[in-house]
Coordinates of C-alpha atoms and ligand atoms in Angstrom, one line a residue:
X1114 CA 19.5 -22.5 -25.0
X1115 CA 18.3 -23.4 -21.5
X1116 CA 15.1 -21.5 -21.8
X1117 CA 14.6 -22.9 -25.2
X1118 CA 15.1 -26.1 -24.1
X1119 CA 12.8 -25.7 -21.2
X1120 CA 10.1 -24.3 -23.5
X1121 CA 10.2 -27.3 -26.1
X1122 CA 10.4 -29.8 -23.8
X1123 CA 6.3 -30.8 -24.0
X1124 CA 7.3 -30.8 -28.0
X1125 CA 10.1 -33.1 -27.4
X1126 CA 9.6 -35.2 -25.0
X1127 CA 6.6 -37.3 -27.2
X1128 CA 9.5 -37.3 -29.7
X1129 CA 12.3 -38.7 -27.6
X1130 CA 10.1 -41.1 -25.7
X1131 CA 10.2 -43.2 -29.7
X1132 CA 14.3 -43.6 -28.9
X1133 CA 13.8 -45.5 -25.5
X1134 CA 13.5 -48.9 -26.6
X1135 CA 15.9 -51.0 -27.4
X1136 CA 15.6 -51.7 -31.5
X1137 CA 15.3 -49.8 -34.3
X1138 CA 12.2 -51.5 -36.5
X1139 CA 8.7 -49.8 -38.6
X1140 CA 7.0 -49.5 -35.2
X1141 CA 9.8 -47.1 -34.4
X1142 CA 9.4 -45.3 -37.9
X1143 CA 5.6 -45.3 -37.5
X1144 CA 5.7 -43.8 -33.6
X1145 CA 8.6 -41.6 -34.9
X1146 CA 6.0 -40.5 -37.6
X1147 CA 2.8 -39.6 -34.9
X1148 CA 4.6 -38.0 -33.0
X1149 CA 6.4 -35.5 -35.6
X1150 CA 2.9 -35.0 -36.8
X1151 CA 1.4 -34.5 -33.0
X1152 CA 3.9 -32.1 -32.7
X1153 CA 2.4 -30.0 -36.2
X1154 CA 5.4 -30.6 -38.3
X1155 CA 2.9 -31.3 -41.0
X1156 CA 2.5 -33.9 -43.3
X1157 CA 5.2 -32.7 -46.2
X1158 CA 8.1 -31.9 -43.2
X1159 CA 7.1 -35.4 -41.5
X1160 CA 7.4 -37.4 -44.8
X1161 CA 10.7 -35.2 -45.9
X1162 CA 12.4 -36.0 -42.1
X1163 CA 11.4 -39.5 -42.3
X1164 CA 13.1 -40.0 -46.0
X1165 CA 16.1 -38.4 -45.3
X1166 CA 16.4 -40.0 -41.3
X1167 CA 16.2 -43.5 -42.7
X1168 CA 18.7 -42.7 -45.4
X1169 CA 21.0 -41.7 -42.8
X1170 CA 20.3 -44.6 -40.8
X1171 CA 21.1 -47.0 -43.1
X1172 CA 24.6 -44.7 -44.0
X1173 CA 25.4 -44.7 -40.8
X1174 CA 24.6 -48.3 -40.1
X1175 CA 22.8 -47.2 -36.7
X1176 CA 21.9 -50.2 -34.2
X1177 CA 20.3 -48.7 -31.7
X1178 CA 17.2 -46.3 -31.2
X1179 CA 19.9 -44.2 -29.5
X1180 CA 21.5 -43.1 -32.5
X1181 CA 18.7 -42.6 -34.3
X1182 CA 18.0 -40.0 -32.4
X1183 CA 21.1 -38.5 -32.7
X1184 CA 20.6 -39.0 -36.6
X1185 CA 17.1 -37.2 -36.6
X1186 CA 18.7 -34.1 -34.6
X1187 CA 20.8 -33.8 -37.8
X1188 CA 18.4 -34.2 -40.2
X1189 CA 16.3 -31.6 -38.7
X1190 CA 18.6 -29.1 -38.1
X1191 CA 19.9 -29.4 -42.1
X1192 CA 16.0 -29.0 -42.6
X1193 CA 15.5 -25.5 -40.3
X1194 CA 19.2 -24.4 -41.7
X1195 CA 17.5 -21.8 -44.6
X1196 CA 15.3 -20.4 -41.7
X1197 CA 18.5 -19.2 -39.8
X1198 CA 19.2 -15.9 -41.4
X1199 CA 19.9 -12.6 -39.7
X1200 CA 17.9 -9.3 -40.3
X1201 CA 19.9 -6.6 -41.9
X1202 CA 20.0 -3.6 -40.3
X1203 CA 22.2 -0.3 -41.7
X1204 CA 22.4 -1.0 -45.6
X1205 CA 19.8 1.9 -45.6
X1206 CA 19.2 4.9 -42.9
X1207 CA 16.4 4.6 -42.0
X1208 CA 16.0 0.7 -42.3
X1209 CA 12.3 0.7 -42.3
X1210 CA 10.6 -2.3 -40.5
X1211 CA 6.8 -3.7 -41.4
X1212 CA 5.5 -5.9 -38.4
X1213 CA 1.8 -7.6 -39.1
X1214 CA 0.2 -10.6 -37.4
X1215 CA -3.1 -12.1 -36.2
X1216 CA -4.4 -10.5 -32.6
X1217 CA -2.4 -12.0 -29.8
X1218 CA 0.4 -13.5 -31.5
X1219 CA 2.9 -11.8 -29.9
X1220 CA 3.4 -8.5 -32.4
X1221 CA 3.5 -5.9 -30.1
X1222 CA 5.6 -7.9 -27.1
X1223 CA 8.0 -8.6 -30.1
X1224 CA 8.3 -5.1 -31.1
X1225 CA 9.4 -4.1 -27.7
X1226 CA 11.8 -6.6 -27.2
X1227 CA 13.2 -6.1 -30.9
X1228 CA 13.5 -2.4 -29.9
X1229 CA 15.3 -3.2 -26.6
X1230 CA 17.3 -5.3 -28.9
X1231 CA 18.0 -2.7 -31.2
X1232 CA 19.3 -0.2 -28.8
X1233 CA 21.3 -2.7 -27.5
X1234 CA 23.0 -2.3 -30.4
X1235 CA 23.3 1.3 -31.1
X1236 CA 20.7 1.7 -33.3
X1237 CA 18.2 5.0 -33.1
X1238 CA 15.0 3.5 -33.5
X1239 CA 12.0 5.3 -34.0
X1240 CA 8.5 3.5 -33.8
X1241 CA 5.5 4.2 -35.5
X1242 CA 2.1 3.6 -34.0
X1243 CA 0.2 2.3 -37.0
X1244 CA -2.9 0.5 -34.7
X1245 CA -4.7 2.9 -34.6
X1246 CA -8.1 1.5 -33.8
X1247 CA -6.9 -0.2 -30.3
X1248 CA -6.4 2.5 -27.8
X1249 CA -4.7 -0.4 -25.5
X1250 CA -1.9 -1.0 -28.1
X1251 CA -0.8 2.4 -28.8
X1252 CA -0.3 3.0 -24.8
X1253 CA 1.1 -0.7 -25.0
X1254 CA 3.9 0.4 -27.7
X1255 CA 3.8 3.4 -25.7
X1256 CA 4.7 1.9 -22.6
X1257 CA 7.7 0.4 -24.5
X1258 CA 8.8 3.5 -26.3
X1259 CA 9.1 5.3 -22.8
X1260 CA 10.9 2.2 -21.0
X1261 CA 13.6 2.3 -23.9
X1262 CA 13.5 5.8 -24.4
X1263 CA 12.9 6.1 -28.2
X1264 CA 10.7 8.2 -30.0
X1265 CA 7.2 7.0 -31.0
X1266 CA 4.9 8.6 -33.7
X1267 CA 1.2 8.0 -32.8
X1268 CA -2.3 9.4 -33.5
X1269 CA -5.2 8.6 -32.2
X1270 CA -7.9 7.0 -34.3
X1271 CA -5.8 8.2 -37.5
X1272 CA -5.5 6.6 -40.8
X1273 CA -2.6 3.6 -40.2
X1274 CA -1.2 4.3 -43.5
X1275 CA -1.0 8.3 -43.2
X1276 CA 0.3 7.9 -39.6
X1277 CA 3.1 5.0 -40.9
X1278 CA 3.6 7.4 -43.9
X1279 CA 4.4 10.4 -40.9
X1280 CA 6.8 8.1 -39.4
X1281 CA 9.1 6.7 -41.9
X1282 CA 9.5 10.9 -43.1
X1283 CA 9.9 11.6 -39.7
X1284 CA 12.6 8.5 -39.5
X1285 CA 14.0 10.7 -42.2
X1286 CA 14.6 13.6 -40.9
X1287 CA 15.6 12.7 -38.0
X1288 CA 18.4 10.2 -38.8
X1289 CA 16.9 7.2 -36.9
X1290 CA 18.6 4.3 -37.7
X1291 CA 15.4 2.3 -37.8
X1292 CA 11.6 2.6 -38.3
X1293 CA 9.9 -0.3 -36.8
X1294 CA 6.1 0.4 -37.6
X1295 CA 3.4 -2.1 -36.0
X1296 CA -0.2 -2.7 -37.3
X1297 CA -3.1 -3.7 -36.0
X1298 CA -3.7 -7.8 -35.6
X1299 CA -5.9 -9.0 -38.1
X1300 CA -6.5 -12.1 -39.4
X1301 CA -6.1 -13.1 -43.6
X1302 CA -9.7 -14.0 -44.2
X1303 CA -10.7 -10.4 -43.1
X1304 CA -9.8 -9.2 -47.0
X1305 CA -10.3 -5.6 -46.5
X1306 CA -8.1 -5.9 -43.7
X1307 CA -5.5 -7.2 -45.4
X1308 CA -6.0 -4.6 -48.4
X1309 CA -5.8 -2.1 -45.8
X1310 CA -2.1 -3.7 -45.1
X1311 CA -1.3 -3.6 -48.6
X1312 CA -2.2 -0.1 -48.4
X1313 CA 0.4 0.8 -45.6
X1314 CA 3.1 -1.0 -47.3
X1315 CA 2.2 1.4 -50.3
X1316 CA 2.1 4.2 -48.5
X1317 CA 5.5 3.2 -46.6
X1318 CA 7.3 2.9 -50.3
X1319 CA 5.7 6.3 -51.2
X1320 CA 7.9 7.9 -48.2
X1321 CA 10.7 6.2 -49.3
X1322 CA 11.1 4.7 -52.5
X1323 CA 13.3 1.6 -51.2
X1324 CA 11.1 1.0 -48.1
X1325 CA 10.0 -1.3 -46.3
X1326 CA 13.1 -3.1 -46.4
X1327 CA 11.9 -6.0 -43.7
X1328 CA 8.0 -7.0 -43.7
X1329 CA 7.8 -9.5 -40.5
X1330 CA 5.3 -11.1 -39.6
X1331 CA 4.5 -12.6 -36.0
X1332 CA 3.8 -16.1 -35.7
X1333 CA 2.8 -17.5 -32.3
X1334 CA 4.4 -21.0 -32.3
X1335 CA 1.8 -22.3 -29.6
X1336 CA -0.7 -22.0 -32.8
X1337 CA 1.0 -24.9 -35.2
X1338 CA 0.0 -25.8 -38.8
X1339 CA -2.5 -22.7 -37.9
X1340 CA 0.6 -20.4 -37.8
X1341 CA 1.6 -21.6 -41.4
X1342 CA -1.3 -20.8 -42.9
X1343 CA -0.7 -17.5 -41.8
X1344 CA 2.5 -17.7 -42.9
X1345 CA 1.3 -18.5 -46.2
X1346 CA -1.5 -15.7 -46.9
X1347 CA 0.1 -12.7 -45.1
X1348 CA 3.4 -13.6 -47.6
X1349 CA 0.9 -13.9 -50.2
X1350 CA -0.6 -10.4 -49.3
X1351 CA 2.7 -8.8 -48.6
X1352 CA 5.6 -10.7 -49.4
X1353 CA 7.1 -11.3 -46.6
X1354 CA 11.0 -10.9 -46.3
X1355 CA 11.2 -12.6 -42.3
X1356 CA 8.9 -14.3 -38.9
X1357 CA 9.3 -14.0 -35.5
X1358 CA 7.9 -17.0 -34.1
X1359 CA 6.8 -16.6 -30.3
X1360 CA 6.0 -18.0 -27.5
X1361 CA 8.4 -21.2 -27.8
X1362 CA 8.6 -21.3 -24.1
X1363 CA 6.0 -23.8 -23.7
X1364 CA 4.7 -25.2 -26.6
X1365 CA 3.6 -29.0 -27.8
X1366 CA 3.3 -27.7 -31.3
X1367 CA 7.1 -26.4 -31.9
X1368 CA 7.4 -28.9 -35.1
X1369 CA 5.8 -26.0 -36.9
X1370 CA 9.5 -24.3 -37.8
X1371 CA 10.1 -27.8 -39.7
X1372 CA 6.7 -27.2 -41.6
X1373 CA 7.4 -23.8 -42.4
X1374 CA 11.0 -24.6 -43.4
X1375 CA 9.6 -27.5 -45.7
X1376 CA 6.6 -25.4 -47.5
X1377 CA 7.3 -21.9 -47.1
X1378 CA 11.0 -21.0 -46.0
X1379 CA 10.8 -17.7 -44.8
X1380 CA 13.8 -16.6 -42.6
X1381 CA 13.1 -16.8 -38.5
X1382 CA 14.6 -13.8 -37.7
X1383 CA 14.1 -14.0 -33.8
X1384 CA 12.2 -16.0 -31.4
X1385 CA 10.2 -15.5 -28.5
X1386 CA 10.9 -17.4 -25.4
X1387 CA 8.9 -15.9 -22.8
X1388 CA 7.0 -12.5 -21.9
X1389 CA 10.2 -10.4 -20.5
X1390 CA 11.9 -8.0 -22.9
X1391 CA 15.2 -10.3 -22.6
X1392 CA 13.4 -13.5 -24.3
X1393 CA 14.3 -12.7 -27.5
X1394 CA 16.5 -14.2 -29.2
X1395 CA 17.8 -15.1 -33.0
X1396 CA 16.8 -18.3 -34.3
X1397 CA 19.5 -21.0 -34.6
X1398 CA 18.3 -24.4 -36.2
X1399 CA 21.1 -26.3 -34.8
X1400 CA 20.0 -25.2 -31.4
X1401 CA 17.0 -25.2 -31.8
X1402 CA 16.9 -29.3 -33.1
X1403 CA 18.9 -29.9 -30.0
X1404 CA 16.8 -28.0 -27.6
X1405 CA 13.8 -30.1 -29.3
X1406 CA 15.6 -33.3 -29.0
X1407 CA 18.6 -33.2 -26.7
Ligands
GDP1833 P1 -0.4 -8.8 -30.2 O1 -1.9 -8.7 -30.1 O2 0.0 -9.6 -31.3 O3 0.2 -7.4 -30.2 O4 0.1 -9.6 -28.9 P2 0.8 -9.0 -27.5 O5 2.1 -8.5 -27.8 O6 -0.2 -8.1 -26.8 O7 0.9 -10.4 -26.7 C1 -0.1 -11.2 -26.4 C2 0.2 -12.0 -25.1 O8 1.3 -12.9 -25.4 C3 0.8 -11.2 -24.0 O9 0.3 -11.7 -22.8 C4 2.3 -11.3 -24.1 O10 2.9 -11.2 -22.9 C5 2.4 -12.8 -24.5 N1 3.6 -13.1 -25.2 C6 4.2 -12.5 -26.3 N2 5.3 -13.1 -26.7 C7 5.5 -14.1 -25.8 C8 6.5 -15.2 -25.7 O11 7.5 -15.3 -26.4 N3 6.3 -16.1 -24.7 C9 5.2 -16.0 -23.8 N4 5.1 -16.9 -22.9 N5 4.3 -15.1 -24.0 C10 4.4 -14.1 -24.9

């Protein structure tokens, strides 16, 4: 919660500067209003918070700015609620995990951390190499596979589908508990890139006939209303079933979660809070409106 807090502050601080003065009036509304949209929670989450805040407001019979603020923590939070889900891991063996996003957002930093987090938990993860045009990321998953000692299927310059194909039978056979297979960054106007996705995912459900259970995709929350158009097309492409949104320790743009929970409520599985593999942690929209506004 500290880090969190830490990491939202230049997002919440433009917010909580509206609450200092002394009366509650449409200036406050309307600075209220800039700043929820300088912070990218969008025009549909801005107009949504604003309805339902004043509404409270007036039910509440709130005098001062004060506890308006206190009112707009609560509205938020009832607005991130249907993000806060938790990923299921064990209904099947293996549970087989998609991971896609845009270059740099996070994906592979993500992986690692969700596979520390796994094994944390007992869970025999194996991981499946499926960028296979980027030398750097397969060392880079490889790097992680060795520090949490788990298996890792990898081929260089293979086809991503074949080699996520060789994993989740291998997953199989083995007994692993979880298949977490990570693609190469691309973004959703490069189509055949995106087919090419669409093709894995086939491919995946060809090894087993009830995988992928989870298709995530990695959202890096520094990126704002940019990060929910992604959220948009790749769920388009692939359906998605759940986001890990990064890099929330140190972002102006963190209103985001409130855009994406307004327009396209897809669960927030985990968050990102920082580049070690201990800054992950499951999203919490109680939290996470106080860490924004506390
Ligand atoms: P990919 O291209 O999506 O696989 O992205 P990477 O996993 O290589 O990450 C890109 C950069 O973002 C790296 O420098 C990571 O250390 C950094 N990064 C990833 N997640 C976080 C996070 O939650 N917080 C911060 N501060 N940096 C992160």
């Amino acid at each position: 919660m500290a880090r969190l807090k830490a990491g939202l502050r230049k997002t919440g601080s433009s917010i909580t500067t509206v609450f200092t003065g002394t009366k509650i009036d449409d200036a406050l509304y309307e600075e209220l209003e800039d700043a929820l949209l300088m912070a990218d929670t969008g025009v549909k989450a801005t107009e949504a918070l604003l309805h339902d805040l004043k509404r409270r407001v007036k039910e509440a019979k709130a005098t001062d700015p004060a506890a308006v603020k206190a009112l707009l923590a609560e509205a938020l939070a009832d607005l991130l609620q249907p993000l806060e889900k938790s990923i299921v891991i064990g209904a099947h063996q293996p549970t087989v995990i998609m991971v896609a996003g845009v270059n740099g957002a996070g994906k592979t930093t993500s992986i690692g951390k969700l596979t520390k987090y796994l094994a944390d938990h007992d869970q025999q993860v194996l991981l499946a190499a499926a960028d296979t045009f980027r030398a750097a990321a397969r060392e880079q998953l490889g790097v992680w596979a060795t520090r949490n000692t788990v298996e890792i299927v990898s081929q260089e310059g293979g086809d991503p589908a074949a080699v996520s194909f060789d994993a989740v039978t291998a997953g199989k056979a083995r007994g692993k508990d979880v298949v977490l297979v990570d693609t190469a960054g691309r973004l959703p106007t490069q189509l055949h890139l995106m087919q090419e996705l669409q093709k894995i995912k086939r491919v995946i459900t060809k090894a087993d006939g009830s995988a992928p259970h989870e298709v995530l995709l990695v959202i890096d929350g520094n990126t704002g209303q940019n990060a929910l158009h992604q959220v948009k097309a790749f769920d388009e492409a692939l359906g998605l079933t759940g986001l890990i949104v990064t890099k929330l320790d140190g972002t102006a743009k963190g209103g985001v979660l409130a855009a994406i929970a307004q327009e396209k409520p897809i669960p927030v599985y985990f968050i990102g809070v920082g580049e070690q593999v201990q800054d992950l942690q499951t999203f919490n929209a109680r939290e996470f409106a106080q860490a924004l506004l506390g």
